[in-house]
Backbone as a ProteinNet text record, in pm:
[ID]
protein_1_A
[PRIMARY]
MLIYPVFVREGNNIIEDIPAMPGQKRYSPDKLPVILERAAKNKIGGILLFGLPEHKDECASSAWDDNGVIQQAIRLAKNEFPDLNIIGDVCMCEYTSHGHCGIIKNGFVDNDATLEYLAKIAVSQANAGADIVAPSDMMDGHTLAIREALDSNNLQDTLIFSYAVKYASSFYGPFREAAGSAPSFGDRKSYQMDIRNSREALKEAMLDIQEGSDMIIVKPGLAYLDILKSVKEKFLVPVGSYSVSGEYSMIKAAALMGWLDEKKIAIESAVSQARAGADIIITYFALDLAEWINNGEI
[TERTIARY]
-1935.4	-1891.6	-1741.5	-1668.9	-1525.9	-1441.8	-1345.8	-1252.1	-1111	-1031.4	-897.3	-792.8	-707.2	-599.8	-483.1	-429	-317.9	-209.3	-84.9	30.2	90.3	105.2	157.5	285.9	393.8	521.3	564.8	635.6	680.4	780.3	771.5	862.5	787.1	854.9	795.7	833.5	742	766.4	802.1	729.8	759.7	641.8	669.3	580.3	671.7	663	755.7	682.2	735.2	676	691.7	598.8	607.1	635.5	759.2	796.5	707	666.3	585.8	439.8	401.7	262.7	262.3	287	295	173.4	199.4	91.1	54.8	100.2	73.1	195.2	170.6	279.4	265.6	375.2	374.1	379.1	302.9	295.7	334.2	406.5	420.3	290.1	257.4	129.3	105.1	209.2	189.8	156.5	185.1	156.7	25.3	-40.9	-166.6	-273.1	-283.9	-387.2	-383.1	-268.2	-257.2	-355.7	-362.1	-450.4	-588.9	-597.2	-727.2	-818.2	-761.1	-841.1	-904.2	-826.6	-878.6	-989	-968.9	-1069.2	-1198.5	-1185.9	-1304.3	-1378.2	-1304.2	-1365.3	-1450.8	-1403	-1473.6	-1569.7	-1581.9	-1683	-1675.3	-1553	-1542.4	-1584.3	-1604.3	-1658.1	-1566.4	-1435.3	-1342.9	-1200.5	-1111	-967.8	-926.9	-855.8	-804.1	-654.7	-610.8	-473.3	-387.4	-268.9	-168	-42.2	17.3	130.9	264.7	366.8	504.9	585.1	607.1	678.1	829.7	901.1	1047.1	1093.6	1019.6	1057.3	971.5	1036.3	966.1	1022.5	935	981.1	892.9	917.4	848	700.5	661.8	520.8	451.3	512.6	448.5	405.3	489.5	449.8	416.8	476.9	446.7	302.9	240.2	104.9	0.6	25.5	-71.8	-15.2	95.1	151.4	56.6	11.5	-84.7	-29	102.8	163.9	229.7	182	235	196.9	254.4	234.1	87	18.3	-123	-208.8	-178.4	-255	-239.1	-117.8	-96	-178.9	-176.9	-248.4	-399.6	-451.2	-595.4	-637.6	-563.1	-598.7	-596.9	-493.6	-485.2	-602.3	-630.8	-738.1	-873.2	-902.8	-1033.5	-1043.6	-931.1	-932.3	-955.6	-890.9	-898.9	-1011.3	-1051.8	-1157.7	-1255.9	-1331.1	-1415.1	-1524.4	-1564.6	-1672	-1621.9	-1491.3	-1434.1	-1417.4	-1472.7	-1461	-1316.2	-1260.4	-1122.7	-1123	-1057.8	-1052.7	-908.5	-888.6	-755.3	-735.9	-630.7	-596.3	-543	-603.2	-560.2	-486.8	-356.1	-271.8	-136.1	-49.5	81	196.2	169.2	279	367.9	309.6	392.9	479.8	445.9	508.4	598.6	595.5	676.9	811.4	910.8	1045	1052.7	959.2	958.6	860.8	774	684.1	560.1	536	413.9	303.5	181.8	64.4	29.1	117.4	87.6	212.9	190.2	298.5	358.2	490.2	557.9	596.7	558.4	600.6	643.1	764	817.9	813.1	836.4	845.2	713.8	603.5	472	394.7	297.8	211.8	113.9	113.2	23.8	-105.9	-209.4	-337.8	-390.4	-404.3	-469.8	-387.5	-256	-170.6	-177.4	-209	-213.6	-336.7	-445.6	-572.9	-562.7	-490.3	-474.3	-411.9	-314.9	-244.8	-330.4	-407	-497.9	-601.3	-649	-745.4	-683.3	-558.1	-488.4	-477.2	-444.2	-429.4	-561.8	-668.9	-800.3	-843.2	-823.7	-861.8	-780	-650.7	-565	-608.9	-643	-688	-823.2	-911.5	-1042.6	-1031.1	-945	-922.7	-864.8	-788.1	-731.1	-835.8	-950	-1057.8	-1103.1	-1049.3	-1091.6	-1241.5	-1310.2	-1452.6	-1474.1	-1379.8	-1390.7	-1253.7	-1251.9	-1127	-1145.2	-1037	-1045.2	-938	-969.2	-870.8	-842.5	-714.2	-676.2	-586.9	-573.6	-476.5	-517	-646.6	-705	-682.3	-670.7	-667	-809.9	-828.2	-959	-995.1	-1115.4	-1162.5	-1124.4	-1063.4	-1017.1	-1132.3	-1241.9	-1352.8	-1411	-1432.2	-1487.9	-1394.8	-1264.9	-1169.1	-1169.6	-1178.1	-1178	-1309.6	-1420.3	-1550.9	-1561	-1516.9	-1522.7	-1431.6	-1313.9	-1220.5	-1274.7	-1332.2	-1390.3	-1504.8	-1593	-1708.9	-1667.5	-1567	-1524.5	-1449.4	-1410.3	-1343.5	-1434.6	-1565.2	-1665.7	-1650.2	-1616.5	-1600.1	-1700.6	-1822.8	-1926.1	-1961.3	-1941.3	-1981.5	-1878.1	-1761.7	-1660.2	-1700.6	-1707.2	-1748.2	-1630.1	-1661.8	-1561.6	-1589.9	-1489.7	-1496.7	-1389.6	-1425.5	-1322.9	-1290.7	-1162.8	-1120.2	-1160.4	-1285.2	-1335.1	-1286.3	-1272.1	-1235.4	-1110.8	-994.8	-867.3	-781.9	-757.6	-683.5	-532.7	-456.8	-310.4	-269.6	-285.8	-276.1	-137.6	-102.3	21.9	4.2	-116.9	-144.7	-103.1	-49.5	-16.4	125.5	202.8	343.9	373.2	311.9	341.7	308.2	201.1	165.2	276.5	335.4	439.4	561.1	587.7	693	648.6	525.1	474.2	470.3	432.1	414.1	532.6	631.7	745.5	704	614.9	554.1	577.2	674.2	701	752.4	704.1	753.7	900.4	976.3	1119.6	1147	1046.3	1059.8	922.7	919.3	793.9	695.1	567.3	460.9	341.8	227.7	110.4	-0.8	35.1	-67.2	-126.5	-63.6	-120.9	-237.5	-252.3	-365.7	-448	-391.6	-473.7	-529.6	-627.4	-704.3	-640.9	-664.5	-616	-689.8	-615.6	-678.1	-771.6	-757.9	-840.8	-972.2	-987.5	-1101.3	-1206.4	-1320.8	-1428.6	-1527.1	-1549.3	-1649.9	-1610.2	-1479.3	-1433	-1470	-1485.2	-1518.6	-1648.4	-1747.6	-1876.6	-1865.6	-1786.3	-1765.6	-1695.9	-1589.1	-1514.7	-1601.8	-1680.6	-1768.9	-1873.3	-1931.1	-2033.1	-1975.6	-1855.9	-1795.4	-1770.7	-1717	-1689.1	-1817.4	-1921.5	-2049.6	-2106.8	-2099.7	-2149.9	-2072.2	-1943.8	-1860.3	-1877	-1945.3	-1972.9	-1925.6	-1880.8	-1840.9	-1963	-1950.3	-2057.8	-2056.2	-1935.8	-1916	-1802.1	-1796.3	-1689.6	-1625.5	-1500.8	-1422.7	-1385.9	-1394.8	-1340.3	-1215.6	-1105.1	-977.6	-898.4	-843.2	-848.8	-987.5	-995.4	-1122.9	-1144.9	-1073.5	-1100.1	-1083.6	-982.5	-955.9	-1052.8	-1139.4	-1228.3	-1372.2	-1414.5	-1551.1	-1653.8	-1620.2	-1712.7	-1734.6	-1626.5	-1637.4	-1719.2	-1691.7	-1766.5	-1915.6	-1951.8	-2093.5	-2157.5	-2085.7	-2139	-2160.5	-2063.3	-2073.4	-2189.3	-2200.7	-2306.9	-2445	-2459.1	-2589.2	-2628.2	-2528.8	-2555	-2582.9	-2519.2	-2524.7	-2582	-2636.6	-2706.8	-2621.3	-2505.3	-2422.1	-2357.5	-2315.3	-2243	-2114.8	-2088.8	-1971.6	-1880.1	-1753.4	-1653.9	-1565.3	-1521.4	-1426.3	-1298.4	-1185.3	-1056.9	-983.7	-978.9	-902.4	-756.9	-675.7	-547.4	-436.1	-320.1	-206.4	-164.2	-159.7	-117.3	-211.8	-340.4	-440.3	-423.2	-399.3	-374.2	-247.2	-138.9	-10	-9.2	-82.6	-90.9	-156.4	-262.9	-330.8	-238.4	-172.3	-82.4	32.1	90.3	204.5	163.5	48.8	2.1	-32.8	-90.9	-124.4	1.1	102.9	228.1	294.6	271.1	325.4	237.7	122.5	31.7	-50.7	-60.7	-130.6	-280.6	-322.7	-465.4	-496.1	-624.6	-671.5	-695.1	-608.8	-615	-751.2	-804.3	-930.8	-1043.8	-1051.6	-1159.4	-1148.1	-1025.2	-1005.4	-1035	-993.8	-1022.3	-1171.9	-1244.6	-1390.4	-1453.1	-1410.1	-1467.1	-1438.8	-1320.4	-1285.2	-1375.2	-1398.9	-1486.8	-1629.9	-1676.6	-1813	-1829	-1726	-1736	-1753.3	-1686.1	-1698.6	-1835.5	-1885.1	-2019	-2123.3	-2104.1	-2197.5	-2199.8	-2083.9	-2075.8	-2135.3	-2163.9	-2230.9	-2164.5	-2050.5	-1980.7	-2063.7	-2084.3	-2144.7	-2038.2	-1914.7	-1800.8	-1684.2	-1609.9	-1492	-1371	-1274.9	-1147.4	-1052.3	-1007.1	-927.1	-832.5	-714.9	-617	-658.7	-763.2	-822.3	-938.4	-961.3	-1080.5	-1090.8	-981.3	-987.4	-1011.9	-948	-971.3	-1116.8	-1167.5	-1305.8	-1403.4	-1378.7	-1467.3	-1465.4	-1347.8	-1338.1	-1407.3	-1391.6	-1458.8	-1610.6	-1659	-1802.8	-1852.1	-1781.2	-1823.2	-1814.2	-1725.9	-1714.2	-1808.3	-1890	-1985.1	-1921.6	-1803.6	-1733.7	-1766.5	-1840.2	-1885.8	-2039
2749.7	2710.6	2726.5	2770.3	2797.7	2680.7	2639.9	2533.4	2592.7	2561.4	2617	2508.6	2524.7	2426.9	2449.8	2340.5	2349.2	2249.3	2294.5	2209.9	2156.1	2023.4	1958.1	1884.8	1919.8	1853.7	1766.9	1663.3	1567.8	1634.3	1598.7	1654.3	1700.8	1779.3	1829.7	1975.7	2047.6	2186.3	2274.6	2254.3	2328.5	2417	2543.8	2638.3	2723	2705.7	2776.4	2846.8	2961.9	3041.9	2973.4	3003.9	2960.3	3084.6	3103.8	3228.8	3265.9	3166.6	3195.7	3225.2	3203.8	3226.7	3306.1	3435.8	3517.8	3500.6	3475.5	3455.9	3310.5	3220.9	3078.1	3009.9	2899.2	2831.3	2679.4	2612.4	2467.3	2437.5	2335.9	2298.8	2152.8	2121.6	1981.5	1942	1811.9	1772.3	1826.5	1830.2	1877.1	2025.6	2101.3	2244.2	2278.2	2178.5	2202.7	2273.6	2243.5	2311.6	2463.7	2520.1	2665.6	2716.1	2646.3	2689	2625.6	2506.5	2439.5	2514.1	2568.6	2643.7	2766.1	2833.2	2950.4	2909.8	2796.9	2748.8	2710.5	2638.3	2596.6	2716.6	2812.2	2931.9	3006.1	3010.9	3085.2	2998.9	2870.8	2780.1	2768	2753.2	2731.7	2588.6	2564.5	2435.4	2317.3	2342.1	2231.2	2269	2174.7	2188.3	2082.6	2124.6	2033.3	2016.7	1894.1	1869.3	1814.6	1875.7	1829.5	1792.8	1677.3	1627.7	1644.7	1669.6	1675.5	1573.5	1455.2	1350.7	1367.5	1304.2	1301.7	1196.8	1085.4	977	980	976.5	967.6	850	781.9	673.4	666.6	567.6	562.8	526.9	465.4	426.9	501.2	608.2	696	621.2	531.6	448.2	529	647.1	729.4	780.6	781	835.6	747.2	614.6	526.2	461.2	512.3	468.5	510.5	416.2	447.7	542.7	558.9	657.8	769.6	789.2	894.8	1032.5	1133.7	1270	1312.7	1276.3	1314.5	1234.7	1107.6	1025.7	1077.1	1116.2	1177.1	1304.1	1386.5	1513.4	1492	1395.9	1369.3	1321.6	1227.2	1175.5	1286.2	1369.3	1479.5	1575.6	1611.3	1706.9	1655	1529.2	1474.9	1452.5	1425.2	1406.6	1537.9	1644.8	1772.9	1863.2	1843.5	1927	1837.1	1755.5	1653.5	1708.7	1832.8	1889.6	1957.6	1964.8	2029.3	1925.5	1952.6	1859.3	1854.4	1734.5	1715.1	1642	1702.9	1649.5	1611.1	1490.1	1445.4	1452.8	1519.7	1519.4	1381.4	1320.7	1188.6	1204.9	1199.6	1206.7	1149.9	1136.5	1076.5	1173.4	1291.3	1376.8	1426.2	1453.1	1499	1387.1	1262.9	1147	1066.9	1098.8	1023.3	1090.3	1009	1061.3	1137.7	1112	1177.1	1293.9	1309.2	1423.3	1412.6	1297	1279.8	1219.3	1223.8	1186.1	1038.2	958.3	816.7	733.3	607.3	511.6	532	540.4	561.9	427.7	409	292.7	341.3	305.3	343.7	494.6	568	712.5	786.3	714.2	777	732	812.8	774	667.3	554.5	443.4	461.2	502.5	533.5	416.6	300.2	187.5	132.8	131.5	83.3	175.7	302	401	384.9	334	330	253.5	143.7	62.4	143.4	226.4	305.2	420.2	481.4	586.8	532	411.9	348.9	323.4	279.1	256.8	386.6	494.8	623.4	666.6	655.1	697.7	615.9	485.9	399.9	433.5	456.5	491.6	622.9	721.1	849.5	835.4	760	740.6	664.3	564.2	490.9	581.1	680.8	775	872.5	882.1	968.4	1075.2	1078.6	1180.6	1168.1	1279.6	1280.9	1270.2	1326	1337.1	1309.6	1239.5	1224.6	1294.9	1361.4	1443.7	1401.5	1307.9	1265.2	1376.6	1417.7	1529.7	1487.1	1357.7	1300.7	1309.9	1310	1313.1	1184.9	1070.9	942.6	901.3	849	797.3	678.7	679.1	568.9	580.1	691.1	701.2	699.2	764.9	770.7	632.3	556.1	421.6	334.2	339.2	257.4	294.3	421.9	467.2	432.1	452	420.6	271.4	186.4	42.6	3.8	65.5	34	80.4	198.7	249	158.9	126.1	44.1	-94.2	-151.7	-286.8	-287.3	-170.6	-158.8	-96.5	-107.5	-56.6	93.1	166.2	310.9	380.6	327.8	378.1	523.5	571	707.9	812.9	769.3	864.2	920.9	1052.3	1118	1133.1	1140.6	1165.9	1302.2	1388.4	1523.4	1528.8	1487	1463.7	1588.9	1598.6	1698.9	1643.9	1664.9	1609.4	1690.5	1821.1	1912	1988.2	1938.6	1999.1	2020.5	2146.8	2182.9	2183	2160.3	2165.3	2312.5	2376.7	2522	2568.6	2689.4	2752.7	2824.3	2824.4	2891	2807.8	2687.3	2600.1	2618.8	2708.2	2720	2734.8	2830.7	2846.3	2722.4	2650.8	2528.1	2425.3	2412.6	2310.9	2340.9	2469.5	2503.9	2470	2505.3	2483.7	2336.8	2251.8	2109	2024.7	2085.7	2008.8	1903.7	1941.6	1841.1	1865.1	1947.5	1971	1843.1	1809.6	1689	1704.2	1596.4	1600.5	1590.1	1552.1	1548.2	1567.7	1623.4	1637.9	1729.5	1706.3	1783.8	1692	1750.4	1669.5	1680.4	1720.7	1742.7	1613.6	1499.7	1373.4	1327.2	1384.7	1344.1	1460.6	1580.7	1697.6	1750.5	1842.3	1880.5	1995.2	1995.1	2099.5	2229.9	2337.3	2464.4	2520	2472.8	2523.3	2447.2	2338.6	2248.6	2270.4	2321.4	2343.1	2227	2160.6	2054.1	1931.9	1906.8	1791	1801.4	1923.1	1942.7	1872.7	1883.8	1821.3	1669.2	1617.5	1472.6	1422.3	1491.7	1449.5	1456.9	1561.8	1575.4	1464.3	1435.8	1330.3	1195.1	1163.3	1034.5	1020.8	1125.1	1116.8	1102.2	1171.7	1160	1019.5	966.7	831.1	727.9	753	658.3	669.9	774.4	781.9	905.3	1008.3	1130.5	1197.4	1234.1	1304.3	1453.5	1505.6	1645.4	1650.7	1756.6	1767.5	1906.1	1912.5	2035.4	2078.5	2209.7	2272	2349.1	2325.5	2385.5	2419.2	2542.8	2657.1	2721.7	2821.5	2887.2	3010	3117.1	3245.2	3242.2	3170.8	3168.5	3078.3	3004.1	2908	2923.3	3048.1	3072.4	3025.7	3031.6	2982.6	2832.6	2760.4	2615.7	2585.1	2656.3	2638.9	2657.2	2763.3	2790.6	2679.4	2630.6	2523.5	2394.7	2360.1	2237.6	2249.2	2364.5	2382.5	2375.2	2429.5	2427.8	2288	2201.5	2069.4	1963.7	1975.4	1867.4	1915.3	1820.9	1854.2	1838	1773.5	1756.1	1888.5	1904.4	2025.6	2041.3	2163.3	2192.4	2288.8	2251.1	2335.8	2402.9	2523.6	2597.3	2612.9	2574.6	2585.3	2708.5	2813.1	2932.3	2905	2877.2	2811	2907.3	2847.9	2920.3	3039.5	3023	3132.4	3249.8	3221.3	3327.8	3401.2	3325.1	3384.6	3469.4	3414.1	3483	3609.7	3611.3	3733.6	3845.9	3813.3	3913.7	3963.5	3868.8	3907.5	3995	3957.7	4032.6	4174.2	4186.1	4318.5	4403.9	4340	4413	4460.6	4375.4	4414.1	4531.6	4543.6	4656.4	4780.9	4766.5	4879.5	4907	4808.7	4828.4	4800.6	4727.3	4702.2	4676.8	4678.8	4656.5	4506.8	4441.9	4296.5	4248.4	4313.1	4268	4276.8	4389.7	4407	4307.5	4282.3	4188	4044.7	4008.7	3873.7	3849.4	3950.9	3938.5	3929.3	4017.8	4017.7	3886.3	3831.2	3703.9	3590.7	3587.4	3484.3	3501	3624.3	3651.6	3608.6	3631.6	3595.3	3444.8	3367	3221.6	3174.9	3237.8	3204.6	3243	3358	3403.6	3309.1	3251.9	3158.9	3022.6	2997.1	2872.6	2787.9	2831.8	2749.6	2736	2611.8	2585.2	2588.4	2556.8	2547.2	2619.6	2697.5	2766	2723.2	2661.4	2625.2	2740.4	2807.7	2927.2	2950.2	3003.7	3037.6	3163.1	3227.9	3340.8	3296.6	3166.3	3117.5	3170.5	3166.4	3212	3361.9	3438.7	3582.7	3612.9	3547	3569.6	3535	3422.6	3382.3	3484.1	3533.3	3632.9	3763	3805.2	3926.8	3910.1	3792	3765.8	3767.5	3696.5	3687.3	3819.7	3908.3	4041	4143.9	4097.1	4186.9	4281.6	4245.9	4333.5	4303.6	4195.9	4163	4162.4
3433.5	3299.5	3280.5	3383.1	3371.1	3420.6	3338.8	3373.5	3370.7	3474.2	3484.6	3460.7	3359.8	3335.1	3432.1	3485.6	3581.4	3542.2	3547.1	3515.8	3645.8	3651.3	3771.6	3736.4	3803.5	3774.7	3891.8	3857.3	3958.2	4052.8	4179.5	4278.6	4401.9	4483.3	4607.6	4626.6	4691.7	4731.3	4611.6	4498.4	4376.1	4337.2	4324.1	4256	4168.7	4036.4	3948.3	3835.6	3797.2	3691.6	3556.3	3466.2	3327.3	3244.4	3199.3	3132.1	3014.2	2934.4	2815.8	2848	2973.9	3015.2	3145.4	3139.2	3261.1	3350.6	3478.9	3575.2	3598.3	3508.3	3525	3584.4	3657.4	3727.3	3714.4	3740.8	3757.4	3906.1	3948.7	4089.6	4106.7	4211.6	4250.1	4320.5	4324.6	4382.8	4523.7	4607.7	4745.5	4753.1	4647.2	4645.7	4573.6	4520.1	4449.9	4534.3	4665.2	4744	4735.1	4704.6	4690	4585.8	4473.2	4365	4376.4	4431.2	4444.9	4541.8	4646.7	4743.3	4678.2	4596.1	4525.5	4428.2	4360.1	4265.5	4336.5	4448.3	4523.9	4581.5	4632.3	4690.6	4589.1	4466.4	4361.6	4281.5	4320.7	4266.3	4114.1	4061.4	3917.4	3884.1	3754.6	3712.5	3733.7	3733.2	3752.7	3721.8	3747.9	3722.2	3619.4	3516.5	3414.6	3437.2	3468.5	3508.9	3394.8	3378.4	3283.2	3360.8	3329.2	3406.2	3337.8	3419.9	3372.8	3451.9	3396.3	3469.9	3460	3551.7	3542.3	3441.4	3433.2	3342	3217.2	3101	2973.1	2893.9	2820.4	2734.5	2610.6	2525.3	2397.4	2409	2519.7	2534.7	2648.8	2698	2797.1	2922.8	2973.7	3086.7	3212.3	3227.8	3345.6	3345.1	3228.4	3218	3284.4	3288.9	3353.9	3480.8	3527.8	3655.5	3767.6	3847.8	3953.2	4057.8	4059.5	4147.8	4066.9	3945.4	3860.5	3911.8	3850.3	3899.2	3892.1	3784.7	3773.7	3870.4	3885	3978.8	4122.4	4159.2	4291.2	4306	4202.5	4207.2	4217.6	4142.8	4146.5	4285.8	4342.2	4475.3	4579.8	4575.7	4672	4653.2	4529.5	4503	4549.2	4518.8	4557.5	4707.7	4771.9	4916.2	4989.4	4944.1	5014.4	4963.5	4838.4	4779.6	4704.9	4778.1	4714.4	4623.6	4645.2	4563.6	4437.3	4420.5	4302.9	4192.1	4074.4	3962.6	3913.7	3907.3	3863.1	3729.5	3631.9	3496.4	3464.8	3416.6	3378.3	3227.3	3184.9	3042.8	3005.1	2904	2858.3	2726.1	2732.8	2614.4	2650.5	2551.4	2575.4	2552.8	2492.6	2447.8	2561.1	2680.2	2791.8	2848.8	2816.6	2880	2786	2655.5	2561.1	2540.1	2512.8	2487.9	2356.3	2265.5	2135	2126.5	2226.7	2230.7	2144.8	2083.2	2004.8	2092.5	2039	2117.4	2107.9	2052.2	2038.2	2017.3	1985.9	1963.3	1824.1	1817.6	1689.5	1627.5	1501.7	1422.9	1284.8	1246	1115.1	1093.2	1200.2	1188.8	1190.5	1210.8	1213.8	1338.2	1381.3	1492.5	1444.1	1512.9	1480	1558.6	1489.7	1553.7	1635.4	1572.6	1639	1755	1740	1848.8	1969.7	1946.9	2055	2143.4	2088.5	2161	2292.9	2291.7	2413.4	2526.5	2492.4	2593.6	2645.2	2556.7	2600.1	2698.5	2671.1	2760.8	2898.9	2900.6	3027.4	3107.8	3038.8	3105.9	3167.2	3090.6	3139.5	3260.6	3255.3	3367.8	3491.5	3473.7	3586.9	3651.5	3570.1	3625.1	3695	3635	3696.9	3828.3	3833.5	3958.2	4066.7	4025.6	4122.1	4174.2	4103.4	4151.1	4055.2	3933.6	3837.5	3809.1	3811.2	3778.7	3628.2	3553.5	3408.7	3348	3234.1	3158.9	3025.2	2980.8	2860.3	2760.4	2670.6	2570.3	2469.7	2461.9	2376.1	2260.5	2239.8	2145.7	1999.6	1973.7	1838.9	1759.4	1826.8	1756.2	1719.2	1600.9	1561.4	1650.2	1703.9	1787.3	1933.2	1973.2	2112.7	2213.2	2180.8	2276.2	2301.7	2195.7	2212.1	2295.1	2266.2	2341.3	2488.9	2518.2	2657.5	2726	2657.2	2717.3	2751	2660.5	2685.8	2801.4	2809	2917.7	3051.7	3055.7	3181.1	3227	3135.5	3171.9	3219.9	3156.7	3194.8	3327.8	3376.5	3506.2	3611.9	3590.1	3684.3	3711	3603.9	3613.8	3521.2	3523	3433	3457.2	3580.4	3614	3574.1	3528.4	3483.9	3348	3339.3	3216.3	3120.8	2991.5	2888.7	2825.3	2833.2	2777	2668.2	2548.3	2446.3	2365.8	2329.9	2232.4	2095.9	2059.1	1933.6	1814.6	1835.7	1727.1	1770.4	1731.6	1771.9	1647.5	1621	1500.7	1524.3	1417.1	1421.6	1418.3	1531.5	1541.1	1583.8	1540.7	1585.1	1718.4	1772.3	1899.4	2021.5	2000.8	2113.2	2167.4	2107.2	2142.6	2290.7	2360.7	2503.6	2586.5	2549.8	2622.4	2613.4	2495.1	2476.9	2563	2586.1	2681.5	2823.3	2857	2992.8	3029.6	2932.8	2959.6	2914.2	2851.2	2801.5	2701.2	2607.5	2520.3	2372.6	2336.2	2193.7	2128.1	2007.2	1939.9	1901.8	1913.6	1883.4	1734	1656.9	1511.2	1449.1	1330.4	1258.4	1328	1299.1	1360.9	1386.1	1423	1458.9	1355.7	1235.6	1133.5	1079.2	1107.7	1059.7	1145.8	1266.6	1350.2	1402.9	1410.5	1439	1307	1316.1	1198	1120.2	990.1	900.9	930.7	952.7	991.2	883.4	759.7	649.4	635.4	709.5	689.7	798.2	759.8	856.7	860	746.9	742.4	825	833.1	909.5	1056.9	1105.4	1246.5	1283.8	1198.3	1226.8	1225.3	1134.3	1127.3	1253.9	1294.5	1413.8	1538.3	1550.3	1666.2	1667.9	1553.1	1543.7	1584.7	1536.7	1569.1	1718.8	1781.9	1924.9	2006.2	1965.4	2036.1	2018.4	1897.3	1872.8	1953.3	1976.3	2050.2	2201.3	2248.3	2391.1	2464.8	2393.6	2462.5	2525.2	2651.3	2720.5	2687.7	2660.6	2626.5	2525.2	2446.1	2347.2	2353	2305.1	2309.2	2168	2144.2	2024.2	2066.8	1996.2	2033.8	1907.8	1900.6	1991.7	1998.7	2088.1	2111.4	2025	2053.8	1989.4	1838.7	1791.2	1647.2	1570.7	1642.8	1577.3	1625.5	1644.6	1690.1	1587.8	1459.7	1357.6	1371	1403	1422.2	1546.7	1653.4	1778.2	1754	1682	1654.8	1572.7	1471.7	1387.1	1466	1551	1631.4	1730.5	1796	1895.2	1831	1710.7	1643.1	1596.2	1576.1	1520.1	1626.7	1744.1	1842.1	1975.9	2051.7	2175.6	2300.6	2290.3	2409.1	2446.9	2574	2612.2	2530.8	2487.6	2404.6	2479.1	2488.9	2553.4	2450.9	2484.2	2402	2482.7	2424.7	2494.2	2441.1	2522.2	2487.6	2523.5	2424.4	2444.3	2486.4	2511.2	2568.9	2484.4	2352.8	2267.8	2273.1	2283.1	2295.2	2428.1	2533.7	2665.7	2664.9	2611.3	2616.5	2532.4	2421.6	2342.3	2421.5	2493.3	2575.4	2685.7	2754	2862.8	2813	2697.8	2644.7	2606	2539.7	2499.6	2620.9	2722.9	2845.1	2917.9	2921.9	2986.6	2916	2786.4	2710.4	2720.9	2786	2799.3	2675.8	2585.7	2459.4	2468.5	2570.7	2588	2735.1	2768.1	2904.4	2924.2	3003.2	3018.2	3066	3167.4	3224.9	3123	3054.1	2957	2842.9	2798.1	2687.5	2731.2	2852.9	2903.1	2912.6	2960	2970.5	2831.7	2741.2	2606.4	2534.7	2555.6	2492.7	2542	2673.6	2729.1	2680	2676.8	2630.2	2484.9	2402.8	2261.8	2244.8	2328.1	2319.1	2367.1	2473.8	2520	2416.4	2354.8	2251.7	2132.2	2099.9	1987.1	2020.2	2148.5	2184.4	2290.4	2344.1	2443.3	2570.7	2613.3	2744.3	2852.9	2812.4	2903.6	2837.7	2917	2865	2946.5	2879.8	2942.1	2914.7	3020	3000.8	3117.6	3086	3190.2	3265.8	3220.9	3293.4	3382.9	3397.2	3467.8	3610.3	3684.7	3823.4	3831.3	3744.7	3742.1	3707.3	3604	3562.3	3673.9	3741	3850.8	3963.8	3997.7	4104.3	4065.3	3940.3	3895.7	3899.9	3860.9	3865.8	4011	4098.6	4237.5	4311.5	4264.9	4325.6	4262.3	4168.4	4103.2	4004.8	3953.9	3860.9	3715.5	3693.1	3558.1	3559
[MASK]
++++++++++++++++++++++++++++++++++++++++++++++++++++++++++++++++++++++++++++++++++++++++++++++++++++++++++++++++++++++++++++++++++++++++++++++++++++++++++++++++++++++++++++++++++++++++++++++++++++++++++++++++++++++++++++++++++++++++++++++++++++++++++++++++++++++++++++++++++++++++++++++++++++++++++

């Protein structure tokens, strides 16, 4: 049930620290086997890939480039570790010059204009070998657009693991540093969900499932256990909880100060999400948790 997020940056022979996320690194595609081998050895559920391209523009063209950084990473991963599930993050924020998750028109993200590009990204990743695509953009209708594009390109077996319930959270800060995806103006509250609204979560989850999502994600994880529980009780598809960068970094920072036991807190955090109903947990502690389980320490 454990999924490990990995940041892949364009280039060669790169393994670099992420200051805001102690213990996490960015890898160039050729260095991915370093972490993939560990993941395969510990039999985790999969790897979720986020790309950092060298070229960014207003329409995120690097995101669907068949030789883009994520496409390179997916091909390498599936070639060397064919039994490891590879998940491609489908969004535009890491690839746009403005840092938003869609096409900008008149100073705002144009939901409908963005759908075409999200579909291109998903098809490109699936053609590269991704087992699963995970749209994280929160555009209305994204799942349907992606499902239709995959099916029309003979990619019916590619699963969709959609971020159906994604809040406009302050817990994403370290990720934006790690992925270079902070918006250059404004914020994402026009398309991500209001943190005060719990009822909308059920509506968003229902729509994504109706449009063809095979699995859905609630994000963030720890701060939204009530939402996770409500979604799991309402729907029958597998539900994932994303324990996000800010949640990870708070634990790491407190542990580095000697204020808490990192291992015990990481385990308790994962257990809390499973207890609330998560079938799948996306966490930066995934490899540690898997090793502790396999060593009989949990």
